[in-house]
CSV table of N, CA and C in Angstrom, one decimal:
chain,number,residue,atom,x,y,z
A,1,MET,N,83.1,108.0,52.1
A,1,MET,CA,83.9,108.5,53.2
A,1,MET,C,84.8,109.6,52.6
A,2,LYS,N,85.3,109.5,51.3
A,2,LYS,CA,86.2,110.6,50.5
A,2,LYS,C,85.2,111.9,50.5
A,3,ALA,N,84.1,111.7,50.2
A,3,ALA,CA,83.2,113.0,50.0
A,3,ALA,C,82.8,113.7,51.3
A,4,LEU,N,82.9,113.0,52.5
A,4,LEU,CA,82.8,113.5,53.8
A,4,LEU,C,83.9,114.3,54.2
A,5,ASN,N,85.2,113.8,53.8
A,5,ASN,CA,86.5,114.5,54.0
A,5,ASN,C,86.6,115.8,53.3
A,6,ILE,N,86.2,115.9,51.9
A,6,ILE,CA,86.1,116.8,51.2
A,6,ILE,C,85.1,118.2,51.6
A,7,LEU,N,84.0,117.6,52.0
A,7,LEU,CA,82.9,118.4,52.6
A,7,LEU,C,83.4,119.1,53.9
A,8,ILE,N,84.2,118.3,54.6
A,8,ILE,CA,84.7,119.0,56.0
A,8,ILE,C,85.8,120.1,55.7
A,9,MET,N,86.6,119.6,54.7
A,9,MET,CA,87.7,120.6,54.4
A,9,MET,C,87.3,121.6,54.0
A,10,LEU,N,86.1,121.8,52.9
A,10,LEU,CA,85.5,122.8,52.3
A,10,LEU,C,84.7,123.6,53.5
A,11,ALA,N,84.3,123.2,54.5
A,11,ALA,CA,83.6,124.0,55.4
A,11,ALA,C,84.7,124.6,56.4
A,12,LEU,N,85.8,124.0,56.7
A,12,LEU,CA,86.8,124.7,57.3
A,12,LEU,C,87.6,126.0,56.5
A,13,LEU,N,87.7,125.7,55.4
A,13,LEU,CA,88.1,126.8,54.3
A,13,LEU,C,87.2,128.0,54.4
A,14,MET,N,85.9,127.4,54.2
A,14,MET,CA,84.9,128.8,54.3
A,14,MET,C,85.0,129.5,55.7
A,15,ALA,N,85.0,128.8,56.7
A,15,ALA,CA,85.2,129.4,58.0
A,15,ALA,C,86.3,130.3,58.2
A,16,LEU,N,87.3,129.7,57.9
A,16,LEU,CA,88.7,130.6,57.9
A,16,LEU,C,88.7,131.7,57.3
A,17,THR,N,88.1,131.7,55.8
A,17,THR,CA,87.8,132.8,54.7
A,17,THR,C,87.1,133.9,55.6
A,18,ILE,N,85.9,133.5,56.0
A,18,ILE,CA,84.8,134.5,56.7
A,18,ILE,C,85.5,135.1,57.9
A,19,THR,N,86.3,134.4,58.8
A,19,THR,CA,87.1,135.1,59.8
A,19,THR,C,87.9,136.0,59.6
A,20,ASN,N,88.9,135.7,58.5
A,20,ASN,CA,89.8,136.7,57.8
A,20,ASN,C,89.2,137.9,57.5
A,21,LEU,N,88.1,137.7,56.4
A,21,LEU,CA,87.4,138.8,55.9
A,21,LEU,C,86.7,139.8,56.9
A,22,SER,N,86.1,139.2,58.0
A,22,SER,CA,85.8,139.9,59.0
A,22,SER,C,86.5,140.6,60.0
A,23,ALA,N,87.7,140.3,59.9
A,23,ALA,CA,88.6,140.9,61.1
A,23,ALA,C,89.3,142.1,60.5
A,24,THR,N,89.7,142.2,59.1
A,24,THR,CA,90.5,143.1,58.5
A,24,THR,C,89.4,144.5,58.2
A,25,PRO,N,89.7,145.7,58.7
A,25,PRO,CA,89.0,146.7,58.3
A,25,PRO,C,88.9,147.0,56.9
A,26,SER,N,87.9,147.6,56.3
A,26,SER,CA,87.7,148.1,54.9
A,26,SER,C,88.4,149.7,55.0
A,27,ASP,N,88.5,150.2,53.6
A,27,ASP,CA,89.2,151.2,53.2
A,27,ASP,C,88.5,152.4,54.0
A,28,ASP,N,87.1,152.5,53.9
A,28,ASP,CA,86.5,153.6,54.4
A,28,ASP,C,86.1,153.4,56.1
A,29,GLU,N,86.4,152.5,56.5
A,29,GLU,CA,86.4,152.4,58.1
A,29,GLU,C,87.7,152.7,58.8
A,30,PRO,N,87.9,153.4,59.8
A,30,PRO,CA,89.1,153.7,60.4
A,30,PRO,C,89.3,152.5,61.4
A,31,LEU,N,90.7,152.3,61.8
A,31,LEU,CA,91.0,151.2,62.4
A,31,LEU,C,90.5,151.5,64.0
A,32,PHE,N,90.7,152.8,64.4
A,32,PHE,CA,90.1,153.2,65.7
A,32,PHE,C,89.2,154.4,65.6
A,33,PHE,N,88.2,154.1,66.3
A,33,PHE,CA,87.0,155.0,66.3
A,33,PHE,C,87.2,156.0,67.4
A,34,HIS,N,86.8,157.2,67.0
A,34,HIS,CA,86.9,158.4,67.9
A,34,HIS,C,85.6,158.4,68.7
A,35,ASN,N,85.6,158.2,70.0
A,35,ASN,CA,84.3,158.5,70.6
A,35,ASN,C,84.1,159.9,70.9
A,36,ASP,N,82.7,160.3,71.0
A,36,ASP,CA,82.2,161.7,71.3
A,36,ASP,C,82.4,162.0,72.7
A,37,GLY,N,82.2,161.0,73.4
A,37,GLY,CA,82.4,161.4,74.9
A,37,GLY,C,83.8,161.5,75.4
A,38,ASP,N,84.8,161.6,74.6
A,38,ASP,CA,86.3,161.8,75.1
A,38,ASP,C,86.8,163.2,74.8
A,39,GLU,N,85.8,164.1,74.5
A,39,GLU,CA,86.2,165.5,74.0
A,39,GLU,C,86.9,166.2,75.4
A,40,GLY,N,86.3,165.9,76.6
A,40,GLY,CA,86.9,166.5,77.8
A,40,GLY,C,88.1,165.9,78.3
A,41,ARG,N,88.6,165.1,77.7
A,41,ARG,CA,89.6,164.0,78.1
A,41,ARG,C,91.0,164.8,77.6
A,42,SER,N,92.1,164.8,78.4
A,42,SER,CA,93.4,165.5,77.8
A,42,SER,C,94.1,164.3,77.2
A,43,GLN,N,95.2,164.7,76.4
A,43,GLN,CA,95.9,163.8,75.7
A,43,GLN,C,96.7,162.9,76.7
A,44,ASP,N,97.0,163.4,77.9
A,44,ASP,CA,97.9,162.6,78.7
A,44,ASP,C,97.3,161.4,79.5
A,45,GLU,N,95.7,161.5,79.5
A,45,GLU,CA,95.1,160.4,80.0
A,45,GLU,C,95.1,159.2,79.2
A,46,PRO,N,95.2,157.9,79.5
A,46,PRO,CA,95.1,156.6,78.5
A,46,PRO,C,93.9,156.5,78.0
A,47,THR,N,93.8,156.0,76.9
A,47,THR,CA,92.6,155.6,76.2
A,47,THR,C,92.3,154.4,76.4
A,48,SER,N,91.1,153.7,76.0
A,48,SER,CA,91.0,152.5,76.1
A,48,SER,C,92.0,151.4,75.2
A,49,VAL,N,92.6,151.9,74.2
A,49,VAL,CA,93.5,151.3,73.5
A,49,VAL,C,95.0,151.0,74.5
A,50,GLY,N,95.3,151.9,75.1
A,50,GLY,CA,96.6,151.9,75.8
A,50,GLY,C,96.4,151.9,77.3
A,51,PHE,N,95.2,151.5,77.8
A,51,PHE,CA,94.9,151.5,79.0
A,51,PHE,C,95.6,150.8,79.8
A,52,THR,N,96.1,151.3,81.2
A,52,THR,CA,96.9,150.6,82.2
A,52,THR,C,96.0,150.7,83.4
A,53,SER,N,95.8,149.5,84.2
A,53,SER,CA,95.0,149.5,85.2
A,53,SER,C,95.6,150.3,86.4
A,54,ARG,N,94.8,150.8,87.3
A,54,ARG,CA,95.3,151.6,88.4
A,54,ARG,C,96.3,150.8,89.4
A,55,PHE,N,96.0,149.6,89.6
A,55,PHE,CA,96.9,148.8,90.1
A,55,PHE,C,98.5,148.7,89.6
A,56,LEU,N,98.5,148.6,88.1
A,56,LEU,CA,99.9,148.5,87.3
A,56,LEU,C,100.4,149.9,87.5
A,57,ALA,N,99.6,151.0,87.5
A,57,ALA,CA,100.1,152.4,87.4
A,57,ALA,C,100.8,152.7,88.6
A,58,GLN,N,100.5,152.0,89.7
A,58,GLN,CA,100.9,152.6,90.9
A,58,GLN,C,102.4,152.2,91.2
A,59,LYS,N,103.3,153.3,91.8
A,59,LYS,CA,104.7,152.7,92.2
A,59,LYS,C,104.8,151.6,93.1
A,60,PRO,N,105.7,150.9,92.9
A,60,PRO,CA,106.0,149.8,93.8
A,60,PRO,C,106.3,150.2,95.2
A,61,ARG,N,105.9,149.6,96.4
A,61,ARG,CA,106.4,150.1,97.6
A,61,ARG,C,107.5,149.3,98.0
A,62,ALA,N,108.2,149.9,99.0
A,62,ALA,CA,109.8,149.4,99.3
A,62,ALA,C,109.3,148.2,100.1
A,63,PRO,N,110.0,147.0,100.0
A,63,PRO,CA,109.8,145.9,100.7
A,63,PRO,C,109.9,146.0,102.2
A,64,MET,N,109.2,145.5,103.0
A,64,MET,CA,109.3,145.6,104.5
A,64,MET,C,110.5,144.7,105.0
A,65,THR,N,111.5,145.3,105.4
A,65,THR,CA,112.7,144.5,106.0
A,65,THR,C,112.6,144.8,107.4
A,66,CYS,N,113.6,143.7,107.9
A,66,CYS,CA,113.3,143.4,109.4
A,66,CYS,C,114.1,144.6,110.1
A,67,ASP,N,115.2,145.1,109.3
A,67,ASP,CA,116.0,146.1,110.0
A,67,ASP,C,115.2,147.3,110.3
A,68,ARG,N,114.1,147.7,109.5
A,68,ARG,CA,113.3,148.7,109.9
A,68,ARG,C,112.0,148.3,110.8
A,69,TYR,N,111.6,147.1,110.6
A,69,TYR,CA,110.2,146.6,111.0
A,69,TYR,C,110.6,145.3,111.6
A,70,PRO,N,111.3,145.1,112.9
A,70,PRO,CA,111.6,143.9,113.4
A,70,PRO,C,110.5,143.0,113.8
A,71,ARG,N,109.1,143.3,113.9
A,71,ARG,CA,108.1,142.6,113.9
A,71,ARG,C,107.6,141.7,113.0
A,72,VAL,N,108.2,142.1,111.8
A,72,VAL,CA,107.9,141.1,110.6
A,72,VAL,C,108.5,139.9,110.7
A,73,CYS,N,109.5,139.8,111.3
A,73,CYS,CA,110.0,138.2,111.5
A,73,CYS,C,109.1,137.4,112.4
A,74,ARG,N,108.3,138.0,113.2
A,74,ARG,CA,107.6,137.2,114.3
A,74,ARG,C,106.0,137.0,113.5
A,75,ALA,N,105.9,137.3,112.2
A,75,ALA,CA,104.5,137.1,111.9
A,75,ALA,C,104.5,135.5,111.2
A,76,ALA,N,103.4,135.2,111.2
A,76,ALA,CA,103.1,133.8,110.5
A,76,ALA,C,103.8,133.7,109.1
A,77,GLY,N,104.3,132.5,108.8
A,77,GLY,CA,104.8,132.2,107.5
A,77,GLY,C,106.2,132.8,107.5
A,78,SER,N,106.9,133.7,108.4
A,78,SER,CA,108.2,134.1,108.3
A,78,SER,C,109.4,133.1,108.5
A,79,ALA,N,110.4,133.1,107.9
A,79,ALA,CA,111.3,132.3,107.9
A,79,ALA,C,112.0,132.0,109.3
A,80,GLY,N,112.0,133.1,110.2
A,80,GLY,CA,112.4,132.9,111.6
A,80,GLY,C,112.3,133.9,112.3
A,81,PRO,N,112.2,134.0,113.7
A,81,PRO,CA,112.0,135.2,114.5
A,81,PRO,C,113.1,136.2,114.6
A,82,ASP,N,114.2,135.9,114.1
A,82,ASP,CA,115.5,136.8,114.4
A,82,ASP,C,115.6,137.5,113.0
A,83,CYS,N,116.5,138.6,113.2
A,83,CYS,CA,116.6,139.7,111.9
A,83,CYS,C,118.3,139.6,111.9
A,84,CYS,N,118.7,139.1,110.8
A,84,CYS,CA,120.2,139.2,110.4
A,84,CYS,C,120.4,139.7,109.0
A,85,LYS,N,120.9,140.7,108.8
A,85,LYS,CA,121.3,141.3,107.5
A,85,LYS,C,119.9,141.6,106.6
A,86,LYS,N,118.9,142.2,107.3
A,86,LYS,CA,117.7,142.6,106.7
A,86,LYS,C,117.0,141.3,106.2
A,87,ARG,N,117.0,140.2,106.7
A,87,ARG,CA,116.5,139.1,106.4
A,87,ARG,C,116.1,138.3,107.8
A,88,CYS,N,114.8,137.6,107.9
A,88,CYS,CA,114.3,136.9,108.9
A,88,CYS,C,114.9,135.7,108.9
A,89,VAL,N,115.4,135.0,110.0
A,89,VAL,CA,116.2,133.9,110.1
A,89,VAL,C,116.0,133.0,111.5
A,90,ASN,N,116.1,132.1,111.7
A,90,ASN,CA,116.0,131.4,112.9
A,90,ASN,C,117.6,131.0,113.3
A,91,VAL,N,118.2,131.8,114.1
A,91,VAL,CA,119.6,131.4,114.6
A,91,VAL,C,119.8,130.2,115.2
A,92,LYS,N,118.7,129.2,115.6
A,92,LYS,CA,118.9,128.0,116.3
A,92,LYS,C,119.0,126.9,115.2
A,93,THR,N,118.7,127.3,114.0
A,93,THR,CA,118.8,126.2,112.9
A,93,THR,C,119.5,126.7,111.5
A,94,ASP,N,119.7,128.0,111.5
A,94,ASP,CA,120.1,128.6,110.1
A,94,ASP,C,121.7,128.4,109.9
A,95,TRP,N,122.3,127.6,108.8
A,95,TRP,CA,123.5,127.5,108.5
A,95,TRP,C,124.6,128.5,108.5
A,96,PHE,N,123.9,129.8,108.0
A,96,PHE,CA,124.7,130.9,108.0
A,96,PHE,C,124.7,131.9,109.1
A,97,ASN,N,123.9,131.6,109.9
A,97,ASN,CA,123.6,132.5,111.1
A,97,ASN,C,123.3,131.6,112.4
A,98,CYS,N,124.4,130.9,112.8
A,98,CYS,CA,124.1,129.6,113.7
A,98,CYS,C,124.5,130.2,115.0
A,99,GLY,N,123.4,130.5,116.1
A,99,GLY,CA,123.7,131.0,117.2
A,99,GLY,C,123.6,132.4,117.5
A,100,MET,N,124.2,133.1,116.3
A,100,MET,CA,124.2,134.5,116.3
A,100,MET,C,124.4,135.1,114.8
A,101,CYS,N,124.0,136.3,114.5
A,101,CYS,CA,124.2,136.8,113.1
A,101,CYS,C,125.5,136.6,112.6
A,102,GLY,N,125.7,136.1,111.6
A,102,GLY,CA,127.2,135.9,110.8
A,102,GLY,C,127.9,134.9,111.1
A,103,LYS,N,127.6,134.0,112.1
A,103,LYS,CA,128.3,133.0,112.4
A,103,LYS,C,128.0,131.8,111.5
A,104,LYS,N,129.0,131.5,110.5
A,104,LYS,CA,128.9,130.2,109.7
A,104,LYS,C,129.1,128.9,110.2
A,105,CYS,N,128.6,127.9,109.8
A,105,CYS,CA,128.9,126.5,110.0
A,105,CYS,C,129.8,126.2,108.9
A,106,ARG,N,130.7,125.2,109.3
A,106,ARG,CA,131.7,124.8,108.2
A,106,ARG,C,130.8,123.8,107.2
A,107,TYR,N,131.5,123.4,106.0
A,107,TYR,CA,130.9,122.6,105.1
A,107,TYR,C,130.2,121.3,105.7
A,108,SER,N,130.9,120.6,106.7
A,108,SER,CA,130.3,119.3,107.1
A,108,SER,C,129.6,119.5,108.1
A,109,GLU,N,129.2,120.7,108.6
A,109,GLU,CA,128.5,120.9,110.0
A,109,GLU,C,127.1,121.6,109.7
A,110,ILE,N,126.1,121.2,110.7
A,110,ILE,CA,124.8,121.6,110.5
A,110,ILE,C,124.6,122.5,111.8
A,111,CYS,N,123.5,123.4,111.7
A,111,CYS,CA,123.0,124.0,112.9
A,111,CYS,C,122.0,123.5,113.8
A,112,CYS,N,122.4,123.0,115.0
A,112,CYS,CA,121.4,122.5,115.9
A,112,CYS,C,121.3,123.3,117.2
A,113,LYS,N,120.2,123.7,117.6
A,113,LYS,CA,120.1,124.4,118.8
A,113,LYS,C,121.0,125.7,118.8
A,114,GLY,N,121.6,126.4,117.8
A,114,GLY,CA,122.3,127.5,117.8
A,114,GLY,C,123.7,127.1,117.8
A,115,LYS,N,124.0,125.7,117.6
A,115,LYS,CA,125.5,125.4,117.8
A,115,LYS,C,125.7,124.5,116.5
A,116,CYS,N,127.1,124.7,115.9
A,116,CYS,CA,127.5,124.0,114.6
A,116,CYS,C,128.0,122.7,115.2
A,117,VAL,N,127.5,122.0,114.8
A,117,VAL,CA,127.6,120.3,115.0
A,117,VAL,C,127.8,119.6,113.8
A,118,ASN,N,128.9,118.5,113.9
A,118,ASN,CA,129.0,117.3,112.8
A,118,ASN,C,128.0,116.2,112.9
A,119,PRO,N,127.1,116.2,112.1
A,119,PRO,CA,126.0,115.2,112.3
A,119,PRO,C,126.6,113.6,112.0
A,120,MET,N,127.7,113.6,111.3
A,120,MET,CA,128.5,112.4,111.2
A,120,MET,C,129.0,111.8,112.4
A,121,SER,N,129.4,112.7,113.4
A,121,SER,CA,130.2,112.0,114.6
A,121,SER,C,129.7,112.3,115.8
A,122,ASN,N,128.5,113.3,115.9
A,122,ASN,CA,128.2,113.8,117.3
A,122,ASN,C,127.1,112.8,117.8
A,123,ARG,N,127.2,112.3,118.9
A,123,ARG,CA,126.3,111.6,119.6
A,123,ARG,C,125.0,112.2,120.0
A,124,LEU,N,125.0,113.5,120.4
A,124,LEU,CA,123.5,114.1,120.5
A,124,LEU,C,122.9,114.4,119.3
A,125,HIS,N,123.6,114.5,118.1
A,125,HIS,CA,122.9,115.1,116.9
A,125,HIS,C,123.3,114.0,115.8
A,126,CYS,N,123.1,112.7,116.0
A,126,CYS,CA,123.9,111.9,115.0
A,126,CYS,C,122.8,111.5,113.7
A,127,GLY,N,123.4,112.1,112.6
A,127,GLY,CA,122.6,112.0,111.5
A,127,GLY,C,121.6,113.2,111.2
A,128,GLY,N,121.3,113.9,112.2
A,128,GLY,CA,120.6,115.2,112.2
A,128,GLY,C,120.1,115.8,113.6
A,129,CYS,N,119.7,116.8,113.6
A,129,CYS,CA,119.4,117.6,114.9
A,129,CYS,C,118.6,116.7,115.9
A,130,ASN,N,119.0,116.7,117.1
A,130,ASN,CA,118.2,116.0,118.2
A,130,ASN,C,118.1,114.5,118.0
A,131,ASN,N,118.8,113.9,117.2
A,131,ASN,CA,118.9,112.5,117.1
A,131,ASN,C,120.0,111.9,117.8
A,132,SER,N,119.8,111.7,119.3
A,132,SER,CA,121.0,111.1,120.1
A,132,SER,C,120.9,109.6,120.2
A,133,CYS,N,122.1,109.1,120.5
A,133,CYS,CA,122.5,107.8,120.4
A,133,CYS,C,122.1,107.1,121.9
A,134,ASN,N,122.0,106.2,122.1
A,134,ASN,CA,121.6,105.3,123.2
A,134,ASN,C,123.0,105.2,124.1
A,135,LYS,N,122.9,105.2,125.4
A,135,LYS,CA,124.2,105.3,126.3
A,135,LYS,C,125.0,103.9,125.8
A,136,GLY,N,126.3,104.3,125.8
A,136,GLY,CA,127.3,103.3,125.3
A,136,GLY,C,127.5,103.2,123.8
A,137,SER,N,126.8,103.8,122.9
A,137,SER,CA,126.9,103.6,121.5
A,137,SER,C,127.6,104.8,120.8
A,138,LYS,N,128.1,104.7,119.8
A,138,LYS,CA,128.8,105.8,119.3
A,138,LYS,C,128.2,106.2,117.9
A,139,CYS,N,128.3,107.4,117.5
A,139,CYS,CA,128.0,108.0,116.4
A,139,CYS,C,129.0,107.8,115.1
A,140,LEU,N,128.9,106.9,114.2
A,140,LEU,CA,129.9,106.9,113.0
A,140,LEU,C,129.0,107.1,111.7
A,141,TYR,N,129.4,107.7,110.8
A,141,TYR,CA,128.9,108.1,109.5
A,141,TYR,C,127.3,108.4,109.6
A,142,GLY,N,127.1,109.2,110.8
A,142,GLY,CA,125.6,109.7,110.9
A,142,GLY,C,124.7,108.5,111.4
A,143,MET,N,125.3,107.3,111.9
A,143,MET,CA,124.4,106.2,112.5
A,143,MET,C,124.9,105.8,113.7
A,144,CYS,N,124.0,105.4,114.5
A,144,CYS,CA,124.2,105.1,115.9
A,144,CYS,C,124.7,103.6,115.8
A,145,SER,N,125.7,103.3,116.8
A,145,SER,CA,126.3,101.8,116.6
A,145,SER,C,126.6,101.4,115.5
A,146,TYR,N,127.1,101.9,114.4
A,146,TYR,CA,127.5,101.5,113.1
A,146,TYR,C,128.6,100.4,113.1
A,147,ALA,N,128.5,99.3,112.5
A,147,ALA,CA,129.3,98.2,112.6
A,147,ALA,C,128.9,97.1,113.3
């Protein structure tokens, strides 16, 4: 068993030595080769060493904001159909734009159907939007008929 461990260690050491020797250039071999086909190329063009893809070299486009393109908000996957301060929002549910742009709900309130309501005590929105309590029951602590 001991001889097998020594043999494995010797094989790994040899493989590591061969890899290191083949990776370093010799004195007569230059680090970068000069291609004969590059004579017509100017110095400004990137070579294969400093190559940048065309995709990365492009200038980034300005983002499509809804103040310039209002239809962006109606696209699939948008945050909402309305545009407020260059952002797509849903004014029926957005806490910072409840009912109209810029109208914020208070800390304890949420936005339901475009109105700021307190879900801890509102009978029509008890505990969350559109969760109404039955007739005769009250909403306390976000639960219908608590106690």
